[in-house]
Structures are given as C-alpha cells and as structure tokens.
C-alpha cells in the first residue's frame, strides 16, 4: 500500500509538471504571435474581438484586440468577399426579376384576352349568355389556383447560388414564353384583326390558355420535384483531411444539384472539421525526422561546391549522406509503432482523467443550482435569480475542468466562454441534467451545432471533369473544395434487382407422429 501511495504521488507530481509545461508553451506561443503579427492598418470597419483561450483561468474578464484594427490580409479578404457577394446578389436579383416579369405576362395574358374586345370594339360584340358568364367564374378560380401553385413551387427562398443555370427550369421558362407568344400571335391575327364578334368564343379561348398553363405547371412538378425522389445512385462522400465518410442515396440529379444536396447533408451529418486533431501526426513525423542526424568524421560539409574536379566527390558525399538517412529512417521505423502506441495510450488516459474531473465538477455545480432553487423559493418574487445570472454564478466552479478537457481533446477553439454560458443557461431554464449539459462537449456533434464562425464557408468550389449540368452517372467523380478541406464524391449506380417467387405447398408442412405401443421392460 505504501508503494502504491508513493506511485500515485509521483504521478500527481508528473501531471502537475505537464500542466505547467502546457501553460508555459501556450504563453510563449501567444507572445510570439503577438510579436510576429503583421503590420496593422487603421480602418473604420469594426471587427469581432478575438476569443480568449484562457477563460478557464480568467473567467472574470474577457480580453481581446482593439476594435478598430485590421491587418492588410483582412482588408483584402473583406474586399474579395464583398465583390463576390455583390456578383452573387446581382445574379440572384436578375433571375428573380426575369421570373417576376414572366409570371406577370402569364397571369395578365388571359385577362387581356377578355378585356381588349370591350375596349376596342364594344359595339360589335354579341351579348354574353349564361354559359359565357359561367366561364368567367372558371377562369377566375383557375387563375387563383395557378397563382398559388406557382408561388409554392417557384417563389421559394433560394437555398444556394449554383454555378450554372438549372436546365429544367430554364426549359420550362422558355416553353411558357413560347406558349404565351404563340397564343398572342393567334389572338392578334384571328381576333384583333378581324374584330371577332363572338365573345363567348373569345372567353373559351382564354379558358383554354389557362388550362394549358395548369398542365405546364403539372409538368414542372414532375420534372423538378417528382423525378428526383426515386433513389438511383449511391454516393460516397469523403473529407480529404481526416477521411470522414458518409453514404447517401440520390435520385436523377445533375452534378451541381447533387453537390448542393451533399453540402446540405454535410452540415447535418458530418462532425465539425477540427484541424487541431490533424497536427498530432504531423508533429510526430517531424519529431522522428528531427531526431536523425548525419555526422562527417573527416571534416565539415562544403556549403556550395565549386565547379571543377571536386564536384564528383561532393556528389558522392551527398549521395552517401542520403543513403545513410534512408537507412537510419528504416531502422527507426521498426520501433516507431511502439512510440505511437504509448502516445495514444497516454492521451486516452489523460482524456479519461480530464473527463472524470469534468463530470464531477459539473455534477457539483448542478447540485449547487438545485440548492439555490430551493432557497429562492423561500425568497420574495423580486429577489429570484434568472437562469442567466445562475449560469454566471456557477460557471467559474466548472470552468477550469472544462477548459482542460477541451484543450486535451483539441476542442477549445470550437467553444467560447459566451457560448458555454448560454448553453448552461439553456440547460438551467429547461431543467436539464448534468449529462445533458455535457453531451455537447463529450461527444462531437454535427457541424451545425457550433457557431457559424467555425464552419460556415463563404463559397464552395465545384470541380468536375464532366459538365456540372449533366446528370449523375455510374462512376462520376467530383470535388467540393472549401478553404480548409475538400469533399471527394464518387457515385455508384444502384443495381437492378431481380426478384423471383417460390411457392411452398401448405401441405408440405404437415407430418405424422407415430408412437410405438410396446415399451421396454
């Protein structure tokens, strides 16, 4: 028992030394980033204060950079974003304007067919009977139904800006335009020029136009909505940095429409991209390479060999050095897996330890909240503390344990002090348990769970060898590039399934149980 106590004390001392090293390294990095910062240009734009990574130790104040300072790179980036946003906005408004103009032309055309005869030759028109007046009601209700249907299908909020035009939508717009123009040509030649006196025939002509427009709207529903419902392709989406993979079933879609559906699924299904988790393997490889050294026992290496007969000797020396490096790396590779194993085991041990401390701290904080709620029930209504104040009161008791856990799991950049306090106030308001509060930090959630500053990409770039307006095919491959990573998408066609039926005779399940009357003595 005494030996175990001594071992535990030694481990505690080692962990304390590791924590001190972490704090010193973090402080040195922050100082170097501050001293090596690029020149700052004064500007009138307001920027968001930087997040303080040491909120676990300093929870009483939030510090940041100046509110009126921008680097040259930030100014260039903001200018580029403004130019891109202006271009996208102009294209979106131009498309919406054309759609509104075409819609007004479609809805005003039947009304113009009915009104123009009364304005141009009212004295020659025949009286409209009961059947003709009934057609007025039919036209009115059909136009109302068409108006609601067009608003529901075409005038929805835009989800994204695509690089190319939507082919089916453009074809439908051209079809409607040609259809309306042909009706106007026939109306001008056969009715306006001749000043037709049969007003009931003119009304029936307008009714036929509205009926045809309703059929075109039905065709639009089939092409734009129903055609893509049946799954035809299975797409594999792989994130290039960490290899995170998901599989989705898609219907008959073009490449750009499939890319849009994949990005929407990405924000809901993929865990947030964390570049800090990728730096461990790079640092490990750099450490192994840094440990290899080559010594020249005969003298110093020449810095730059001059031309002459000594060049061959210098080249041979460099070749022997490279061979020595390769041989040393091969010998060291045999033992690198042991180092990796022990590093991962040590990291898992630290994570479990930080998690245990965090769980205990959060449970104690929530127990304190329940005690405070019981005390506040006895107070006057004006002295009751709201959830926001309660969250700020108990947050310092769990802040240090939570920050250590987030640093160990490389999640400190995903959660700010303000977002954690808001989540804590939300849990207190809805009477949630400590486990429900910790679930957002113990288990990495989908991308949409985090703040928009950590995942929202201003623009995605679609890279494809085939035309983005062409449909998906078996073996299609395209990329969706973002700033930090890219999504590699491969498609496979769902095979045709042939099913057969086998009939089983119900009598085949019957059997006879024969018992022997004789028994053994």
Short mmCIF file of C-alpha atoms in Angstrom, two decimals:
data_model
loop_
_atom_site.label_atom_id
_atom_site.label_comp_id
_atom_site.label_asym_id
_atom_site.label_seq_id
_atom_site.Cartn_x
_atom_site.Cartn_y
_atom_site.Cartn_z
CA UNK A 1 0.00 0.00 0.00
CA UNK A 2 2.81 2.43 0.81
CA UNK A 3 4.41 1.69 -2.57
CA UNK A 4 1.12 2.38 -4.35
CA UNK A 5 0.72 5.68 -2.48
CA UNK A 6 4.24 6.70 -3.48
CA UNK A 7 3.50 5.83 -7.14
CA UNK A 8 0.29 7.89 -7.05
CA UNK A 9 2.16 10.85 -5.55
CA UNK A 10 4.80 10.62 -8.27
CA UNK A 11 2.08 10.54 -10.96
CA UNK A 12 0.39 13.60 -9.47
CA UNK A 13 3.69 15.48 -9.48
CA UNK A 14 4.32 14.48 -13.12
CA UNK A 15 0.85 15.66 -14.13
CA UNK A 16 1.42 18.97 -12.35
CA UNK A 17 4.70 19.39 -14.23
CA UNK A 18 2.91 18.60 -17.52
CA UNK A 19 0.27 21.25 -16.78
CA UNK A 20 2.97 23.82 -16.03
CA UNK A 21 4.68 22.95 -19.32
CA UNK A 22 1.39 23.37 -21.21
CA UNK A 23 0.82 26.79 -19.67
CA UNK A 24 4.40 27.89 -20.45
CA UNK A 25 4.19 26.67 -24.07
CA UNK A 26 0.81 28.39 -24.55
CA UNK A 27 2.18 31.66 -23.14
CA UNK A 28 5.26 31.51 -25.38
CA UNK A 29 3.12 30.86 -28.47
CA UNK A 30 0.81 33.76 -27.62
CA UNK A 31 3.80 36.08 -27.09
CA UNK A 32 5.38 35.01 -30.38
CA UNK A 33 2.09 35.51 -32.23
CA UNK A 34 1.78 38.98 -30.72
CA UNK A 35 5.33 40.00 -31.63
CA UNK A 36 5.24 38.50 -35.13
CA UNK A 37 1.89 39.96 -36.05
CA UNK A 38 1.71 41.71 -39.42
CA UNK A 39 1.54 45.49 -39.66
CA UNK A 40 -1.85 46.90 -38.74
CA UNK A 41 -3.71 49.48 -40.78
CA UNK A 42 -6.27 51.70 -39.12
CA UNK A 43 -9.72 51.41 -40.66
CA UNK A 44 -13.26 52.38 -39.83
CA UNK A 45 -14.60 48.82 -40.00
CA UNK A 46 -15.48 47.09 -36.74
CA UNK A 47 -14.16 43.60 -36.15
CA UNK A 48 -15.16 40.94 -33.68
CA UNK A 49 -12.88 40.64 -30.63
CA UNK A 50 -10.71 37.55 -30.61
CA UNK A 51 -11.61 34.64 -28.38
CA UNK A 52 -9.66 34.28 -25.13
CA UNK A 53 -8.34 30.72 -24.86
CA UNK A 54 -7.56 31.15 -21.16
CA UNK A 55 -11.12 31.70 -20.00
CA UNK A 56 -10.77 28.75 -17.61
CA UNK A 57 -8.23 30.64 -15.53
CA UNK A 58 -9.60 34.18 -16.08
CA UNK A 59 -13.35 33.94 -16.03
CA UNK A 60 -13.92 37.37 -14.53
CA UNK A 61 -12.98 39.36 -17.64
CA UNK A 62 -12.89 38.91 -21.40
CA UNK A 63 -9.96 40.48 -23.22
CA UNK A 64 -9.36 40.99 -26.92
CA UNK A 65 -7.67 43.05 -29.57
CA UNK A 66 -8.56 46.58 -30.49
CA UNK A 67 -11.97 47.05 -32.05
CA UNK A 68 -10.62 49.42 -34.72
CA UNK A 69 -7.65 47.43 -36.06
CA UNK A 70 -7.45 45.35 -39.23
CA UNK A 71 -4.48 43.73 -40.90
CA UNK A 72 -3.77 44.07 -44.60
CA UNK A 73 -4.79 40.46 -45.20
CA UNK A 74 -8.15 41.07 -43.52
CA UNK A 75 -8.79 44.12 -45.72
CA UNK A 76 -8.01 42.12 -48.88
CA UNK A 77 -10.23 39.25 -47.73
CA UNK A 78 -13.14 41.55 -46.86
CA UNK A 79 -12.85 43.31 -50.23
CA UNK A 80 -12.90 39.98 -52.08
CA UNK A 81 -15.90 38.77 -50.09
CA UNK A 82 -17.76 41.99 -50.86
CA UNK A 83 -17.05 41.65 -54.59
CA UNK A 84 -18.19 38.03 -54.61
CA UNK A 85 -21.33 38.84 -52.64
CA UNK A 86 -22.20 41.72 -54.98
CA UNK A 87 -21.84 39.45 -58.02
CA UNK A 88 -23.97 36.71 -56.47
CA UNK A 89 -26.63 39.20 -55.34
CA UNK A 90 -26.84 40.79 -58.80
CA UNK A 91 -27.27 37.43 -60.49
CA UNK A 92 -29.88 36.30 -57.98
CA UNK A 93 -31.90 39.52 -58.30
CA UNK A 94 -31.63 39.42 -62.09
CA UNK A 95 -33.02 35.88 -62.16
CA UNK A 96 -35.80 36.80 -59.76
CA UNK A 97 -36.70 39.86 -61.87
CA UNK A 98 -36.98 37.76 -65.04
CA UNK A 99 -39.19 35.27 -63.20
CA UNK A 100 -41.49 38.04 -61.94
CA UNK A 101 -41.77 39.57 -65.42
CA UNK A 102 -42.61 36.19 -66.97
CA UNK A 103 -45.15 35.49 -64.23
CA UNK A 104 -46.89 38.83 -64.77
CA UNK A 105 -47.02 38.17 -68.52
CA UNK A 106 -48.58 34.76 -67.89
CA UNK A 107 -51.25 35.99 -65.48
CA UNK A 108 -52.15 39.18 -67.34
CA UNK A 109 -52.49 37.48 -70.75
CA UNK A 110 -55.87 35.74 -70.10
CA UNK A 111 -57.24 38.93 -68.54
CA UNK A 112 -56.06 40.95 -71.54
CA UNK A 113 -57.81 38.50 -73.89
CA UNK A 114 -61.08 39.18 -72.07
CA UNK A 115 -60.71 42.98 -71.70
CA UNK A 116 -59.36 44.06 -75.12
CA UNK A 117 -62.57 43.33 -77.10
CA UNK A 118 -64.57 45.52 -74.70
CA UNK A 119 -62.07 48.36 -75.15
CA UNK A 120 -61.58 48.18 -78.95
CA UNK A 121 -64.95 47.16 -80.48
CA UNK A 122 -67.58 47.06 -77.74
CA UNK A 123 -70.49 47.86 -80.05
CA UNK A 124 -69.88 44.82 -82.28
CA UNK A 125 -69.68 42.20 -79.51
CA UNK A 126 -72.51 39.75 -79.04
CA UNK A 127 -74.16 39.52 -75.66
CA UNK A 128 -72.60 37.05 -73.23
CA UNK A 129 -75.09 34.37 -72.14
CA UNK A 130 -75.27 32.19 -69.06
CA UNK A 131 -72.64 29.74 -70.29
CA UNK A 132 -70.26 32.60 -71.05
CA UNK A 133 -70.74 34.10 -67.60
CA UNK A 134 -70.07 30.70 -66.04
CA UNK A 135 -66.77 30.62 -67.88
CA UNK A 136 -65.79 33.84 -66.09
CA UNK A 137 -66.02 32.02 -62.75
CA UNK A 138 -63.97 29.13 -64.16
CA UNK A 139 -61.21 31.49 -65.36
CA UNK A 140 -61.13 33.31 -62.01
CA UNK A 141 -60.72 30.17 -59.89
CA UNK A 142 -58.24 28.56 -62.28
CA UNK A 143 -56.09 31.69 -62.22
CA UNK A 144 -56.22 31.73 -58.41
CA UNK A 145 -55.16 28.07 -58.24
CA UNK A 146 -52.37 28.71 -60.75
CA UNK A 147 -51.17 31.73 -58.76
CA UNK A 148 -50.92 29.72 -55.53
CA UNK A 149 -49.25 26.78 -57.29
CA UNK A 150 -46.63 28.97 -58.97
CA UNK A 151 -45.91 30.78 -55.71
CA UNK A 152 -45.46 27.46 -53.86
CA UNK A 153 -43.18 25.90 -56.49
CA UNK A 154 -41.10 28.73 -57.96
CA UNK A 155 -41.02 31.55 -55.42
CA UNK A 156 -39.38 29.74 -52.53
CA UNK A 157 -36.32 31.19 -50.77
CA UNK A 158 -33.15 30.34 -52.64
CA UNK A 159 -31.04 27.74 -50.84
CA UNK A 160 -27.80 28.38 -52.72
CA UNK A 161 -26.24 30.01 -55.75
CA UNK A 162 -25.34 27.40 -58.40
CA UNK A 163 -22.57 27.91 -60.96
CA UNK A 164 -24.79 27.11 -63.96
CA UNK A 165 -28.43 27.61 -64.77
CA UNK A 166 -30.94 24.93 -63.78
CA UNK A 167 -31.65 23.24 -67.12
CA UNK A 168 -35.20 22.03 -66.48
CA UNK A 169 -36.29 25.34 -65.00
CA UNK A 170 -34.85 27.23 -67.97
CA UNK A 171 -36.58 24.86 -70.41
CA UNK A 172 -39.91 25.35 -68.63
CA UNK A 173 -39.49 29.13 -68.75
CA UNK A 174 -38.73 29.01 -72.49
CA UNK A 175 -41.72 26.68 -73.04
CA UNK A 176 -44.08 29.03 -71.20
CA UNK A 177 -42.73 32.05 -73.08
CA UNK A 178 -43.15 30.37 -76.48
CA UNK A 179 -46.59 29.16 -75.50
CA UNK A 180 -47.80 32.62 -74.46
CA UNK A 181 -46.25 34.27 -77.54
CA UNK A 182 -47.96 31.75 -79.86
CA UNK A 183 -51.31 32.44 -78.17
CA UNK A 184 -50.76 36.19 -78.61
CA UNK A 185 -49.92 35.72 -82.31
CA UNK A 186 -53.05 33.68 -82.92
CA UNK A 187 -55.11 36.17 -80.92
CA UNK A 188 -53.74 39.11 -82.91
CA UNK A 189 -54.27 37.51 -86.31
CA UNK A 190 -57.64 35.81 -85.84
CA UNK A 191 -59.38 38.06 -83.27
CA UNK A 192 -57.85 41.56 -83.19
CA UNK A 193 -57.51 41.98 -86.96
CA UNK A 194 -60.93 40.60 -87.77
CA UNK A 195 -62.61 42.08 -84.66
CA UNK A 196 -64.44 38.86 -83.90
CA UNK A 197 -67.98 39.41 -82.62
CA UNK A 198 -68.36 36.03 -80.89
CA UNK A 199 -67.37 36.98 -77.34
CA UNK A 200 -68.16 33.53 -75.95
CA UNK A 201 -65.56 32.04 -78.30
CA UNK A 202 -63.01 34.58 -77.07
CA UNK A 203 -63.76 33.58 -73.47
CA UNK A 204 -63.33 29.91 -74.32
CA UNK A 205 -60.01 30.77 -75.99
CA UNK A 206 -58.82 32.39 -72.72
CA UNK A 207 -60.03 29.36 -70.73
CA UNK A 208 -58.01 27.04 -72.99
CA UNK A 209 -54.90 29.15 -72.29
CA UNK A 210 -55.38 28.86 -68.53
CA UNK A 211 -55.93 25.09 -68.82
CA UNK A 212 -52.74 24.71 -70.82
CA UNK A 213 -50.81 26.72 -68.21
CA UNK A 214 -52.10 24.41 -65.48
CA UNK A 215 -50.85 21.39 -67.44
CA UNK A 216 -47.44 23.04 -67.85
CA UNK A 217 -47.33 23.57 -64.09
CA UNK A 218 -48.06 19.87 -63.60
CA UNK A 219 -45.16 19.10 -65.96
CA UNK A 220 -42.94 21.38 -63.85
CA UNK A 221 -43.87 19.44 -60.69
CA UNK A 222 -42.93 16.16 -62.39
CA UNK A 223 -39.58 17.43 -63.70
CA UNK A 224 -38.48 19.50 -60.71
CA UNK A 225 -39.83 17.54 -57.75
CA UNK A 226 -41.06 14.01 -58.53
CA UNK A 227 -38.29 12.92 -60.90
CA UNK A 228 -35.57 13.05 -58.23
CA UNK A 229 -37.47 11.22 -55.48
CA UNK A 230 -36.65 7.66 -56.55
CA UNK A 231 -33.07 6.74 -55.46
CA UNK A 232 -30.89 5.81 -58.41
CA UNK A 233 -27.33 6.42 -57.19
CA UNK A 234 -25.36 5.74 -54.03
CA UNK A 235 -22.75 8.46 -53.46
CA UNK A 236 -19.74 8.18 -51.15
CA UNK A 237 -18.61 11.48 -49.61
CA UNK A 238 -15.12 11.57 -48.08
CA UNK A 239 -13.49 14.53 -46.34
CA UNK A 240 -9.95 14.91 -47.61
CA UNK A 241 -8.26 15.87 -44.33
CA UNK A 242 -9.41 13.20 -41.86
CA UNK A 243 -11.13 10.65 -44.12
CA UNK A 244 -14.57 11.06 -42.53
CA UNK A 245 -17.01 9.24 -44.84
CA UNK A 246 -20.77 9.18 -45.32
CA UNK A 247 -23.01 7.46 -47.88
CA UNK A 248 -26.22 8.89 -49.34
CA UNK A 249 -28.82 7.79 -51.88
CA UNK A 250 -29.72 10.33 -54.56
CA UNK A 251 -32.11 10.36 -57.50
CA UNK A 252 -31.80 11.64 -61.04
CA UNK A 253 -29.96 14.89 -60.40
CA UNK A 254 -27.43 16.98 -62.25
CA UNK A 255 -23.93 17.22 -60.79
CA UNK A 256 -24.47 20.71 -59.41
CA UNK A 257 -27.80 19.76 -57.82
CA UNK A 258 -26.22 16.65 -56.33
CA UNK A 259 -23.39 18.81 -54.96
CA UNK A 260 -25.95 21.09 -53.30
CA UNK A 261 -27.73 18.13 -51.69
CA UNK A 262 -24.40 16.75 -50.44
CA UNK A 263 -23.40 20.08 -48.85
CA UNK A 264 -26.76 20.25 -47.06
CA UNK A 265 -26.24 16.70 -45.76
CA UNK A 266 -22.66 17.58 -44.79
CA UNK A 267 -23.72 20.35 -42.40
CA UNK A 268 -26.17 17.99 -40.66
CA UNK A 269 -24.28 14.66 -40.63
CA UNK A 270 -20.52 15.30 -40.60
CA UNK A 271 -18.75 16.23 -37.36
CA UNK A 272 -17.19 19.67 -37.33
CA UNK A 273 -13.83 19.94 -39.06
CA UNK A 274 -11.12 20.19 -36.41
CA UNK A 275 -7.65 20.97 -37.86
CA UNK A 276 -6.06 20.69 -34.40
CA UNK A 277 -6.58 16.92 -34.42
CA UNK A 278 -4.56 16.64 -37.63
CA UNK A 279 -1.47 18.34 -36.23
CA UNK A 280 -0.55 15.40 -33.95
CA UNK A 281 0.53 13.11 -36.79
CA UNK A 282 2.49 15.93 -38.48
CA UNK A 283 4.33 16.82 -35.28
CA UNK A 284 5.10 13.16 -34.67
CA UNK A 285 6.59 12.75 -38.16
CA UNK A 286 8.59 15.97 -37.78
CA UNK A 287 9.91 14.75 -34.43
CA UNK A 288 11.09 11.49 -35.94
CA UNK A 289 12.84 13.26 -38.78
CA UNK A 290 14.38 15.82 -36.45
CA UNK A 291 15.96 13.03 -34.42
CA UNK A 292 18.05 11.87 -37.39
CA UNK A 293 21.47 13.47 -37.70
CA UNK A 294 24.41 12.77 -40.04
CA UNK A 295 27.95 13.47 -38.90
CA UNK A 296 31.08 13.89 -41.04
CA UNK A 297 34.02 12.47 -39.16
CA UNK A 298 36.55 13.76 -41.71
CA UNK A 299 35.59 17.43 -41.62
CA UNK A 300 32.87 19.98 -42.32
CA UNK A 301 30.48 19.62 -45.21
CA UNK A 302 31.14 22.04 -48.06
CA UNK A 303 28.36 24.66 -48.27
CA UNK A 304 28.39 25.10 -52.05
CA UNK A 305 30.89 23.03 -54.05
CA UNK A 306 32.56 24.98 -56.87
CA UNK A 307 32.85 23.73 -60.39
CA UNK A 308 35.84 21.52 -61.06
CA UNK A 309 37.13 18.09 -60.41
CA UNK A 310 35.81 18.14 -56.81
CA UNK A 311 32.19 18.09 -57.93
CA UNK A 312 32.08 14.33 -58.32
CA UNK A 313 33.44 13.84 -54.81
CA UNK A 314 30.83 16.25 -53.38
CA UNK A 315 28.03 14.47 -55.25
CA UNK A 316 29.21 11.13 -53.94
CA UNK A 317 29.32 12.50 -50.41
CA UNK A 318 25.76 13.86 -50.70
CA UNK A 319 24.60 10.51 -52.09
CA UNK A 320 26.14 8.63 -49.19
CA UNK A 321 24.51 11.04 -46.75
CA UNK A 322 21.06 10.46 -48.28
CA UNK A 323 21.59 6.70 -48.15
CA UNK A 324 22.58 6.98 -44.51
CA UNK A 325 19.44 8.99 -43.76
CA UNK A 326 17.22 6.42 -45.50
CA UNK A 327 18.86 3.53 -43.66
CA UNK A 328 18.50 5.29 -40.30
CA UNK A 329 14.85 6.06 -41.02
CA UNK A 330 14.21 2.41 -41.94
CA UNK A 331 15.81 1.20 -38.70
CA UNK A 332 13.84 3.71 -36.67
CA UNK A 333 10.59 2.81 -38.39
CA UNK A 334 10.72 -0.62 -36.78
CA UNK A 335 10.30 0.94 -33.33
CA UNK A 336 8.04 3.89 -34.21
CA UNK A 337 4.87 1.83 -33.73
CA UNK A 338 5.76 1.34 -30.07
CA UNK A 339 6.07 5.08 -29.60
CA UNK A 340 2.74 5.65 -31.32
CA UNK A 341 1.07 3.01 -29.14
CA UNK A 342 2.31 4.54 -25.90
CA UNK A 343 1.48 8.08 -27.06
CA UNK A 344 -2.10 7.11 -27.84
CA UNK A 345 -2.43 5.21 -24.56
CA UNK A 346 -1.14 8.21 -22.63
CA UNK A 347 -3.52 10.53 -24.48
CA UNK A 348 -6.51 8.27 -23.75
CA UNK A 349 -5.52 8.15 -20.08
CA UNK A 350 -5.36 11.94 -19.90
CA UNK A 351 -8.72 12.25 -21.65
CA UNK A 352 -10.37 9.83 -19.22
CA UNK A 353 -8.88 11.68 -16.28
CA UNK A 354 -9.99 15.11 -17.53
CA UNK A 355 -13.44 13.70 -18.30
CA UNK A 356 -13.83 12.31 -14.79
CA UNK A 357 -12.85 15.63 -13.23
CA UNK A 358 -15.22 17.49 -15.54
CA UNK A 359 -18.16 15.21 -14.76
CA UNK A 360 -17.62 15.61 -11.01
CA UNK A 361 -17.31 19.42 -11.31
CA UNK A 362 -20.49 19.72 -13.39
CA UNK A 363 -22.48 17.47 -11.06
CA UNK A 364 -21.40 19.56 -8.07
CA UNK A 365 -22.37 22.75 -9.92
CA UNK A 366 -25.83 21.42 -10.77
CA UNK A 367 -26.28 20.25 -7.19
CA UNK A 368 -25.49 23.80 -6.10
CA UNK A 369 -28.11 25.07 -8.55
CA UNK A 370 -30.78 22.84 -7.04
CA UNK A 371 -29.84 24.10 -3.60
CA UNK A 372 -30.09 27.68 -4.84
CA UNK A 373 -33.51 26.99 -6.38
CA UNK A 374 -34.79 25.61 -3.10
CA UNK A 375 -33.55 28.70 -1.28
CA UNK A 376 -35.03 31.07 -3.88
CA UNK A 377 -38.48 29.55 -3.47
CA UNK A 378 -38.49 30.95 0.04
CA UNK A 379 -37.50 34.46 -1.11
CA UNK A 380 -39.69 37.26 -2.41
CA UNK A 381 -40.55 37.22 -6.14
CA UNK A 382 -38.33 40.25 -6.83
CA UNK A 383 -35.19 38.58 -5.41
CA UNK A 384 -35.32 35.44 -7.61
CA UNK A 385 -32.23 34.92 -9.82
CA UNK A 386 -32.82 34.40 -13.54
CA UNK A 387 -31.11 31.50 -15.42
CA UNK A 388 -28.50 33.79 -16.96
CA UNK A 389 -27.34 35.04 -13.56
CA UNK A 390 -27.38 31.49 -12.16
CA UNK A 391 -25.20 30.28 -15.07
CA UNK A 392 -22.70 33.08 -14.50
CA UNK A 393 -22.64 32.29 -10.77
CA UNK A 394 -21.78 28.57 -11.08
CA UNK A 395 -19.67 28.72 -14.25
CA UNK A 396 -16.32 29.53 -12.50
CA UNK A 397 -16.59 26.30 -10.46
CA UNK A 398 -16.51 24.16 -13.61
CA UNK A 399 -14.58 26.45 -15.98
CA UNK A 400 -11.08 25.14 -15.22
CA UNK A 401 -12.03 21.46 -15.56
CA UNK A 402 -13.96 22.15 -18.75
CA UNK A 403 -11.12 24.12 -20.31
CA UNK A 404 -8.57 21.40 -19.53
CA UNK A 405 -10.82 18.78 -21.10
CA UNK A 406 -11.40 20.89 -24.21
CA UNK A 407 -7.67 21.53 -24.56
CA UNK A 408 -6.87 17.84 -24.19
CA UNK A 409 -9.43 16.89 -26.86
CA UNK A 410 -8.44 19.84 -29.10
CA UNK A 411 -11.90 21.47 -28.95
CA UNK A 412 -11.02 24.76 -27.25
CA UNK A 413 -11.44 26.76 -30.47
CA UNK A 414 -14.97 25.40 -31.02
CA UNK A 415 -16.46 26.62 -27.72
CA UNK A 416 -16.14 30.15 -26.40
CA UNK A 417 -16.90 31.21 -22.86
CA UNK A 418 -20.02 33.07 -24.01
CA UNK A 419 -21.41 30.05 -25.90
CA UNK A 420 -20.80 27.75 -22.90
CA UNK A 421 -22.60 30.16 -20.57
CA UNK A 422 -25.51 30.42 -22.99
CA UNK A 423 -25.74 26.62 -23.19
CA UNK A 424 -25.57 26.38 -19.40
CA UNK A 425 -28.37 28.95 -19.03
CA UNK A 426 -30.42 26.99 -21.60
CA UNK A 427 -29.98 23.77 -19.60
CA UNK A 428 -30.94 25.51 -16.36
CA UNK A 429 -34.04 27.04 -17.95
CA UNK A 430 -35.28 23.69 -19.26
CA UNK A 431 -34.34 21.76 -16.08
CA UNK A 432 -31.84 19.50 -17.86
CA UNK A 433 -29.46 17.09 -16.15
CA UNK A 434 -25.64 17.40 -15.96
CA UNK A 435 -25.32 14.59 -18.50
CA UNK A 436 -27.45 16.54 -20.98
CA UNK A 437 -25.23 19.60 -20.48
CA UNK A 438 -22.01 17.62 -21.01
CA UNK A 439 -23.22 15.80 -24.12
CA UNK A 440 -22.33 18.75 -26.34
CA UNK A 441 -18.70 18.63 -25.17
CA UNK A 442 -18.07 14.92 -24.61
CA UNK A 443 -19.44 13.81 -27.98
CA UNK A 444 -18.53 15.82 -31.11
CA UNK A 445 -21.79 16.88 -32.70
CA UNK A 446 -22.74 17.80 -36.27
CA UNK A 447 -21.35 20.88 -37.91
CA UNK A 448 -24.50 22.99 -37.45
CA UNK A 449 -24.27 22.62 -33.66
CA UNK A 450 -21.33 25.01 -33.44
CA UNK A 451 -21.03 28.71 -34.08
CA UNK A 452 -21.20 29.88 -37.69
CA UNK A 453 -17.71 31.37 -37.45
CA UNK A 454 -16.21 27.88 -37.10
CA UNK A 455 -17.91 26.11 -40.01
CA UNK A 456 -19.69 28.49 -42.37
CA UNK A 457 -17.92 28.61 -45.72
CA UNK A 458 -18.45 31.72 -47.80
CA UNK A 459 -18.11 29.82 -51.04
CA UNK A 460 -17.75 26.22 -52.19
CA UNK A 461 -15.96 25.41 -55.44
CA UNK A 462 -17.26 22.56 -57.58
CA UNK A 463 -14.56 20.76 -59.59
CA UNK A 464 -15.71 18.22 -62.16
CA UNK A 465 -14.37 16.89 -65.45
CA UNK A 466 -17.90 16.47 -66.78
CA UNK A 467 -20.29 19.37 -67.25
CA UNK A 468 -22.00 20.34 -64.00
CA UNK A 469 -25.37 20.48 -65.79
CA UNK A 470 -25.10 16.84 -66.91
CA UNK A 471 -26.72 14.13 -64.85
CA UNK A 472 -25.07 11.77 -62.42
CA UNK A 473 -23.64 8.60 -63.94
CA UNK A 474 -22.10 5.41 -62.66
CA UNK A 475 -18.53 6.25 -61.63
CA UNK A 476 -18.91 10.02 -61.65
CA UNK A 477 -16.29 11.79 -59.52
CA UNK A 478 -16.26 15.44 -58.49
CA UNK A 479 -14.80 17.58 -55.71
CA UNK A 480 -16.29 20.24 -53.46
CA UNK A 481 -13.47 22.49 -52.29
CA UNK A 482 -13.60 24.74 -49.27
CA UNK A 483 -10.90 26.85 -47.64
CA UNK A 484 -9.54 24.18 -45.29
CA UNK A 485 -10.57 20.91 -46.91
CA UNK A 486 -12.42 19.33 -49.80
CA UNK A 487 -15.15 16.70 -50.17
CA UNK A 488 -14.42 13.93 -52.66
CA UNK A 489 -17.65 12.49 -54.09
CA UNK A 490 -17.91 9.23 -56.03
CA UNK A 491 -21.21 7.83 -57.34
CA UNK A 492 -22.28 4.26 -57.95
CA UNK A 493 -25.50 3.30 -59.67
CA UNK A 494 -27.91 1.21 -57.64
CA UNK A 495 -28.13 -2.15 -59.45
CA UNK A 496 -31.28 -3.55 -60.97
CA UNK A 497 -32.80 -6.07 -58.58
CA UNK A 498 -34.49 -9.16 -59.97
CA UNK A 499 -36.86 -10.89 -57.56
CA UNK A 500 -38.50 -14.27 -58.05
CA UNK A 501 -41.29 -16.01 -56.21
CA UNK A 502 -41.19 -19.55 -54.87
CA UNK A 503 -44.43 -21.28 -53.96
CA UNK A 504 -44.48 -23.54 -50.93
CA UNK A 505 -47.28 -26.06 -50.70
CA UNK A 506 -49.03 -25.71 -47.32
CA UNK A 507 -49.41 -29.50 -47.13
CA UNK A 508 -45.64 -29.92 -47.13
CA UNK A 509 -45.52 -28.68 -43.52
CA UNK A 510 -47.75 -31.50 -42.23
CA UNK A 511 -46.25 -34.60 -40.59
CA UNK A 512 -47.45 -37.67 -38.72
CA UNK A 513 -46.17 -38.66 -35.30
CA UNK A 514 -46.23 -42.42 -34.85
CA UNK A 515 -45.90 -43.75 -31.30
CA UNK A 516 -44.94 -47.36 -30.58
CA UNK A 517 -47.30 -49.13 -28.23
CA UNK A 518 -44.61 -51.52 -26.97
CA UNK A 519 -42.42 -50.33 -24.14
CA UNK A 520 -39.21 -51.75 -22.81
CA UNK A 521 -39.45 -53.75 -19.64
#
